[in-house]
PDB file of C-alpha atoms in Angstrom:
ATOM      1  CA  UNK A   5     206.268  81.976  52.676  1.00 73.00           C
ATOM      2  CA  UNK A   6     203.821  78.825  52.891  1.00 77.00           C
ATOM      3  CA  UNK A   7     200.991  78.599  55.353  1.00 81.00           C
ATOM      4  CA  UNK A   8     199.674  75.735  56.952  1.00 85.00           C
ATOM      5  CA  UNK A   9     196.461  76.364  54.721  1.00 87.00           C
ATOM      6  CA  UNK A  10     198.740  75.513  51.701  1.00 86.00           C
ATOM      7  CA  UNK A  11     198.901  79.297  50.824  1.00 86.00           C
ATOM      8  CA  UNK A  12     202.321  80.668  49.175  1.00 85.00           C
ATOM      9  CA  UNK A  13     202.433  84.623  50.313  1.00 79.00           C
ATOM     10  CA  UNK A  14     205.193  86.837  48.232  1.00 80.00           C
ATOM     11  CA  UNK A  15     206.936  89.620  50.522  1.00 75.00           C
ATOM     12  CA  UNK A  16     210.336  91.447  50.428  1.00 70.00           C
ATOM     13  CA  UNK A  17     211.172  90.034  53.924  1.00 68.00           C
ATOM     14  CA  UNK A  18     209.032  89.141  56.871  1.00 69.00           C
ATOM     15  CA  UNK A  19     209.891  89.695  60.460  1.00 65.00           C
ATOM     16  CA  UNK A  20     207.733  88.011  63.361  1.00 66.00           C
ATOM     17  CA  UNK A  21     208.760  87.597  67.057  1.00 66.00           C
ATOM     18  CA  UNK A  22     207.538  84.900  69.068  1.00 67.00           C
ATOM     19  CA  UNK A  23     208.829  86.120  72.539  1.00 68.00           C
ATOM     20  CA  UNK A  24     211.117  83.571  74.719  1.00 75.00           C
ATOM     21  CA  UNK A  25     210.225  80.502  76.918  1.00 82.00           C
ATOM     22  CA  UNK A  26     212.567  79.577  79.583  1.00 88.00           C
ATOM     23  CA  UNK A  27     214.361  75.968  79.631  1.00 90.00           C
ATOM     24  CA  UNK A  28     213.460  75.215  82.663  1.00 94.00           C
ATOM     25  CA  UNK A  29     211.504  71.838  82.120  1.00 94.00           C
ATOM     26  CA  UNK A  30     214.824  70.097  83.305  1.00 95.00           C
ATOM     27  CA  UNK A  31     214.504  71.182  86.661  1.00 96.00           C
ATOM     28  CA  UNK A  32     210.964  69.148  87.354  1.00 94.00           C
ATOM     29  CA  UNK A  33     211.313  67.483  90.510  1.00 94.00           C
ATOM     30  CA  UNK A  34     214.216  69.249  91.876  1.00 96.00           C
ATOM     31  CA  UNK A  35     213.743  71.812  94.687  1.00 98.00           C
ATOM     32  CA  UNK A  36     214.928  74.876  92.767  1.00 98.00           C
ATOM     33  CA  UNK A  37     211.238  77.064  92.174  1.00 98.00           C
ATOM     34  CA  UNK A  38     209.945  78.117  89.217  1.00 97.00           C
ATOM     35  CA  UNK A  39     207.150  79.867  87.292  1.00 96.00           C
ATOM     36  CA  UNK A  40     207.835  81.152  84.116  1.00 93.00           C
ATOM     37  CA  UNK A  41     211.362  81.170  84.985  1.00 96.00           C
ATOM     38  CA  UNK A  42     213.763  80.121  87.728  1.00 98.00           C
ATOM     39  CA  UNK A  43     212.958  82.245  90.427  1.00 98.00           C
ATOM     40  CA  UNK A  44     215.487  84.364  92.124  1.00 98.00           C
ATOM     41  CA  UNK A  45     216.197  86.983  94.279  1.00 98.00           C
ATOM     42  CA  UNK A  46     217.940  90.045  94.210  1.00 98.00           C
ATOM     43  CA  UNK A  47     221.073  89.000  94.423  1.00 98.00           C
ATOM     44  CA  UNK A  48     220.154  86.299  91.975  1.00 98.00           C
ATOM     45  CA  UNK A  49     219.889  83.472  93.657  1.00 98.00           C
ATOM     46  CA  UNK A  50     217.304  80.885  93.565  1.00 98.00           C
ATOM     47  CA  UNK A  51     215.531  79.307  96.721  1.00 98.00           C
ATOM     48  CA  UNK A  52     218.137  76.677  96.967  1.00 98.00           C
ATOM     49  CA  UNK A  53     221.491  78.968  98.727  1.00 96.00           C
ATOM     50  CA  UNK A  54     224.319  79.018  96.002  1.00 95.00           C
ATOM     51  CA  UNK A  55     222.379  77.964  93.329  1.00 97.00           C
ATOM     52  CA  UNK A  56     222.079  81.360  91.005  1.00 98.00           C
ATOM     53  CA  UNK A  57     220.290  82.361  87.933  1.00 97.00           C
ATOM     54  CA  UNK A  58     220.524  84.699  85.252  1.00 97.00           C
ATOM     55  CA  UNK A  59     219.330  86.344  81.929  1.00 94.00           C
ATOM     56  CA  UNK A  60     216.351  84.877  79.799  1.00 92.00           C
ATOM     57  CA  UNK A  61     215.510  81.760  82.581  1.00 95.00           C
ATOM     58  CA  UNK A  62     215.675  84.250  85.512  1.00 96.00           C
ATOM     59  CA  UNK A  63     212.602  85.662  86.682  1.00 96.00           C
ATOM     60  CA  UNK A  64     212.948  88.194  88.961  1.00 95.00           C
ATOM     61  CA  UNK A  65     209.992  90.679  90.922  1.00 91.00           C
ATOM     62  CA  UNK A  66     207.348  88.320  89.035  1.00 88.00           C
ATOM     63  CA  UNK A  67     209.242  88.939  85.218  1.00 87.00           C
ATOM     64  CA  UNK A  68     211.066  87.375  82.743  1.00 90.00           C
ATOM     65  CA  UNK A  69     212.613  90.470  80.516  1.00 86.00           C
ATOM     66  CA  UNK A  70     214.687  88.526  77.962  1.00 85.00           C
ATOM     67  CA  UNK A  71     216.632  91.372  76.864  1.00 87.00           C
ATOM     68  CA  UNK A  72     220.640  91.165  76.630  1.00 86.00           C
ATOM     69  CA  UNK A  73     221.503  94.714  78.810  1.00 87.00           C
ATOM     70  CA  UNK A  74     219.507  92.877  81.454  1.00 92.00           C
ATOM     71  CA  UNK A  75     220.959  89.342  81.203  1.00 94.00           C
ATOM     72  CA  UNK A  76     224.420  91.190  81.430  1.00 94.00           C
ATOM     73  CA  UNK A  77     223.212  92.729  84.789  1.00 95.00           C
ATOM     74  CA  UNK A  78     222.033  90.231  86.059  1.00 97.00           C
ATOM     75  CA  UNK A  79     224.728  87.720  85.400  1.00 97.00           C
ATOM     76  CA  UNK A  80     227.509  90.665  86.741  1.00 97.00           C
ATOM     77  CA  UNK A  81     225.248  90.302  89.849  1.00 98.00           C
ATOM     78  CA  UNK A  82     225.158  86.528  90.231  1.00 98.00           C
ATOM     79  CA  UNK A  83     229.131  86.273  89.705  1.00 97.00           C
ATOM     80  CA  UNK A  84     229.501  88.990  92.325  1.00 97.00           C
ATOM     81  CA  UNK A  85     227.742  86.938  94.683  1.00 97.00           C
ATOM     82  CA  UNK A  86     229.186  83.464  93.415  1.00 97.00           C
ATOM     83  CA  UNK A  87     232.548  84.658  93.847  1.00 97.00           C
ATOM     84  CA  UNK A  88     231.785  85.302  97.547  1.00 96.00           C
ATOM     85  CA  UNK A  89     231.312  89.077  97.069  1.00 97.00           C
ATOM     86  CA  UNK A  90     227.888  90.991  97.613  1.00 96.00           C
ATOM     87  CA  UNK A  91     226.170  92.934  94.956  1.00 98.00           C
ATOM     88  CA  UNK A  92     222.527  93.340  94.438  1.00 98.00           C
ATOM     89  CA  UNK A  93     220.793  93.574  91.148  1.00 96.00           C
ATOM     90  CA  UNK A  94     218.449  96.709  91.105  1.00 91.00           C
ATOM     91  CA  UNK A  95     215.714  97.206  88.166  1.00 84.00           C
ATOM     92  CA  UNK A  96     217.248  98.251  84.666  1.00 84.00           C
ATOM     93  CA  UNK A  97     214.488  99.825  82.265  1.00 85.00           C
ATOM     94  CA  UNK A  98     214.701  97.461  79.450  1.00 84.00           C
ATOM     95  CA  UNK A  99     215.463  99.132  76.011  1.00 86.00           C
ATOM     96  CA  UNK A 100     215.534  98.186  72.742  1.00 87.00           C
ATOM     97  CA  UNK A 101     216.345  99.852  69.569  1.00 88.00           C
ATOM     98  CA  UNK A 102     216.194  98.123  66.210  1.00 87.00           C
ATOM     99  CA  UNK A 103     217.156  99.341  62.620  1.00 88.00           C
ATOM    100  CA  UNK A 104     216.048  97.195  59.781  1.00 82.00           C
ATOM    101  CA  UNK A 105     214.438  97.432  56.529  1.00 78.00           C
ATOM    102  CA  UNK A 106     214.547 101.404  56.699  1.00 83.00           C
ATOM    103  CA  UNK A 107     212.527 100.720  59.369  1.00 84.00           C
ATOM    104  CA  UNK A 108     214.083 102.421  63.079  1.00 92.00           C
ATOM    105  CA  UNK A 109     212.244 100.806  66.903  1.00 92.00           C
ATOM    106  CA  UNK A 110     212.393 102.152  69.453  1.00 92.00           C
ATOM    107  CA  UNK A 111     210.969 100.474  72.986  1.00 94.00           C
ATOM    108  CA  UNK A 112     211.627 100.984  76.611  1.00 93.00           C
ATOM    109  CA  UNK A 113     209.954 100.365  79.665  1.00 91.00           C
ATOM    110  CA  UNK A 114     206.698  98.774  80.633  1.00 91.00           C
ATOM    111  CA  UNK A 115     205.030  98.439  77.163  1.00 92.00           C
ATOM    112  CA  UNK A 116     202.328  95.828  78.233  1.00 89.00           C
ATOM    113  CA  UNK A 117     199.059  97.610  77.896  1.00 91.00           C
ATOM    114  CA  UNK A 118     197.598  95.610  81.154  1.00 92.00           C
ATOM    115  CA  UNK A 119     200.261  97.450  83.246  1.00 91.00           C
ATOM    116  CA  UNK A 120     199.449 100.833  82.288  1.00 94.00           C
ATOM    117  CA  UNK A 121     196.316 103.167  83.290  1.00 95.00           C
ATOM    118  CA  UNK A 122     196.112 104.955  79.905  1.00 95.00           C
ATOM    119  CA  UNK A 123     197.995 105.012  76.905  1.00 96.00           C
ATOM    120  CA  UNK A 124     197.995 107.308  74.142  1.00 96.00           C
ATOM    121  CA  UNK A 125     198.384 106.363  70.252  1.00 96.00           C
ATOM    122  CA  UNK A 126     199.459 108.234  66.848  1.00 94.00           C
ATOM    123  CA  UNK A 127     199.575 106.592  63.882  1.00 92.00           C
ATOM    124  CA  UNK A 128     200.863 107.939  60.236  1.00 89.00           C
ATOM    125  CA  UNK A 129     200.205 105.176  58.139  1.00 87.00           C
ATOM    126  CA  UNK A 130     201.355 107.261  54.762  1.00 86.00           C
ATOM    127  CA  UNK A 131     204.715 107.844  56.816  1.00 84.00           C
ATOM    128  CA  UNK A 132     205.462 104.350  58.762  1.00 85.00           C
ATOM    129  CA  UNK A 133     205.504 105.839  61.524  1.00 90.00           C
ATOM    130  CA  UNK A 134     204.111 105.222  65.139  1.00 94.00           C
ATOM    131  CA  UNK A 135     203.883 106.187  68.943  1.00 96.00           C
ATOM    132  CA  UNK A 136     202.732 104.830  72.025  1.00 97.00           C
ATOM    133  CA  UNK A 137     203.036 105.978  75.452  1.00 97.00           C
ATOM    134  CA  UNK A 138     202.081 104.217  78.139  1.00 97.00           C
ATOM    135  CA  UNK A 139     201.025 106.322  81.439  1.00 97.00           C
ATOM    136  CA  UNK A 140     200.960 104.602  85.183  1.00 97.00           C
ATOM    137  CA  UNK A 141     200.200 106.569  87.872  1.00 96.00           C
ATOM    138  CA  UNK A 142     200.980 109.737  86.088  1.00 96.00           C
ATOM    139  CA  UNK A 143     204.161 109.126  84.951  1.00 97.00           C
ATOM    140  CA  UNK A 144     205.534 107.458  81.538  1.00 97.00           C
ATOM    141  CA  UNK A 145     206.220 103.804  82.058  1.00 96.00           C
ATOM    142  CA  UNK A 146     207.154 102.790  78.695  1.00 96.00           C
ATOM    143  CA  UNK A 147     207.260 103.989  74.994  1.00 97.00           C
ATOM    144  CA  UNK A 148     207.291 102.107  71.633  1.00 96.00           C
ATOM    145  CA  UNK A 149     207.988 104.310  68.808  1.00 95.00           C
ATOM    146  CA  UNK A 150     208.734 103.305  65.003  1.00 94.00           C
ATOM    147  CA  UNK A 151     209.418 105.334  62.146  1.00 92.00           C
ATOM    148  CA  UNK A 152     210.699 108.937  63.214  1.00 90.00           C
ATOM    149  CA  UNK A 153     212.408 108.539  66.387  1.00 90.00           C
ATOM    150  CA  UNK A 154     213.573 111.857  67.292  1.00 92.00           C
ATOM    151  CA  UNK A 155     211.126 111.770  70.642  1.00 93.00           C
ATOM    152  CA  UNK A 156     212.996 108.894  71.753  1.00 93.00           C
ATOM    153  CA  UNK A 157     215.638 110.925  74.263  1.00 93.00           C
ATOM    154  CA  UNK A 158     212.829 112.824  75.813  1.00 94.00           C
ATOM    155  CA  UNK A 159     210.870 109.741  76.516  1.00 95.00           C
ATOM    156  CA  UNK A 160     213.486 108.036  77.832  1.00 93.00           C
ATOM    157  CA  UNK A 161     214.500 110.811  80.571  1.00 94.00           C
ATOM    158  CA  UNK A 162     210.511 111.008  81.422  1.00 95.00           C
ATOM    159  CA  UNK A 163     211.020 106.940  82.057  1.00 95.00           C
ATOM    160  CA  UNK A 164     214.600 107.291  83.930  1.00 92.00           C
ATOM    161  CA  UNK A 165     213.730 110.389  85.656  1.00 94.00           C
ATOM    162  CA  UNK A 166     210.151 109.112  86.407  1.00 94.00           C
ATOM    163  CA  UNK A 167     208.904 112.677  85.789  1.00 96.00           C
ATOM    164  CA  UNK A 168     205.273 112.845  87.256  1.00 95.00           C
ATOM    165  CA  UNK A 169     203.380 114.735  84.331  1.00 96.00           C
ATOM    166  CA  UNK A 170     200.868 116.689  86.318  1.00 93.00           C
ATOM    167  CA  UNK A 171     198.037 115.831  84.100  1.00 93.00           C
ATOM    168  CA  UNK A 172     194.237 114.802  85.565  1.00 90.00           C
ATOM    169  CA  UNK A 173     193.115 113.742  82.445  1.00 92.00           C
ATOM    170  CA  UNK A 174     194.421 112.323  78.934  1.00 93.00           C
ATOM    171  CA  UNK A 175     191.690 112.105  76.767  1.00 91.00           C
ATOM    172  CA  UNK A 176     192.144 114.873  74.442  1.00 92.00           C
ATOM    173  CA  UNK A 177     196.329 114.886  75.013  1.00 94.00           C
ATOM    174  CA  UNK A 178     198.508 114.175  72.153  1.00 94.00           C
ATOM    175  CA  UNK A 179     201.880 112.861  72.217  1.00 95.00           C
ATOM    176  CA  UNK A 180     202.699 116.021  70.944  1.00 94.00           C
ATOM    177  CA  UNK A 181     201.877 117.656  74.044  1.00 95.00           C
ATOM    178  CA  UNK A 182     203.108 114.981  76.397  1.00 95.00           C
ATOM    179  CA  UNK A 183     206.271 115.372  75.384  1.00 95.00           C
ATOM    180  CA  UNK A 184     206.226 119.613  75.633  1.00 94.00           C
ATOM    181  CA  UNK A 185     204.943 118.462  78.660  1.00 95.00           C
ATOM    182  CA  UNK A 186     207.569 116.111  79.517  1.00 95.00           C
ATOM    183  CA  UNK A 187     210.712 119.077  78.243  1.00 94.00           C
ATOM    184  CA  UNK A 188     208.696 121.673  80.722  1.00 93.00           C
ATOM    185  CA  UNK A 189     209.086 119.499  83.912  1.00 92.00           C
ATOM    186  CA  UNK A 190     212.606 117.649  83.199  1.00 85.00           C
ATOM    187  CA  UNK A 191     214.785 120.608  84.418  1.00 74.00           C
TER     188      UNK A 191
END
């Protein structure tokens, strides 16, 4: 790889994600809204009746997602309605799972630290592996694990089942515990 500094930086492979920006720029001046994306509504259609939008230039409840399980949904919905039937797109959790260069991801939920009210972080460097939880209003709103993901079902039933966790205060939980905590209150 070459940087703009005129360095030349050796590496196996190198992965880097830049995240997604709408098209919408072609839709200045029109009367359709947008923000970061076309806005819609539930039912996936934007402020201007039978004009509908879906997938990575929808944004819906103030979000872009930009993940393909939603972008199906969503699309489903807007043909529904398109065709002149009446379906209503309800939140998906996103997920993603990613296996590459011995390397297994795991994310789902909210995983945007300004969204959560505390998060809690383990780290084995020696082991690749990783684990963060994110925690609003005392329930698990999103998880991003790498390396060993064998915690991955239990944190995704705490997310889908919204489990409240009955814990006052995190500071000296592990993720460890969380997720005894998280088997405990499940059934």
């Amino acid at each position: 790889m070459h940087t703009s500094d005129e360095r030349t930086i050796k590496k196996d492979g190198i992965l880097y994600a830049i995240g997604i920006h709408s098209n919408i720029e072609f839709l200045s001046g029109s009367k359709v809204e947008t923000e970061k994306g076309i806005l819609v509504n539930n039912k996936m259609e934007t402020n201007v009746p039978n004009i509908y939008a879906a997938g990575d230039v929808a944004q819906f409840d103030e979000r872009v997602i930009g993940l393909w399980n939603i972008a199906i949904a969503q699309g489903k919905v807007a043909g529904y309605n398109m065709a002149g039937k009446t379906a209503i797109y309800e939140h998906i959790v996103p997920i993603t799972t990613l296996n590459a260069f011995g390397i297994t991801l795991f994310s789902m939920g909210d995983v945007e630290e300004q969204n959560a009210d505390y998060s809690l972080v383990e780290e084995i460097v020696d082991q690749h592996q990783y684990r963060k939880v994110f925690i609003k209003e005392n329930k698990v709103a999103g998880a991003i694990v790498l390396g060993d993901t064998k915690s991955s079902p239990l944190l995704k039933a705490a997310i889908e089942k919204e489990i409240d966790l009955g814990i006052e205060d995190y500071k000296h939980v592990s993720i460890d515990q969380l997720l005894l905590t998280i088997k405990a209150r499940k059934s």
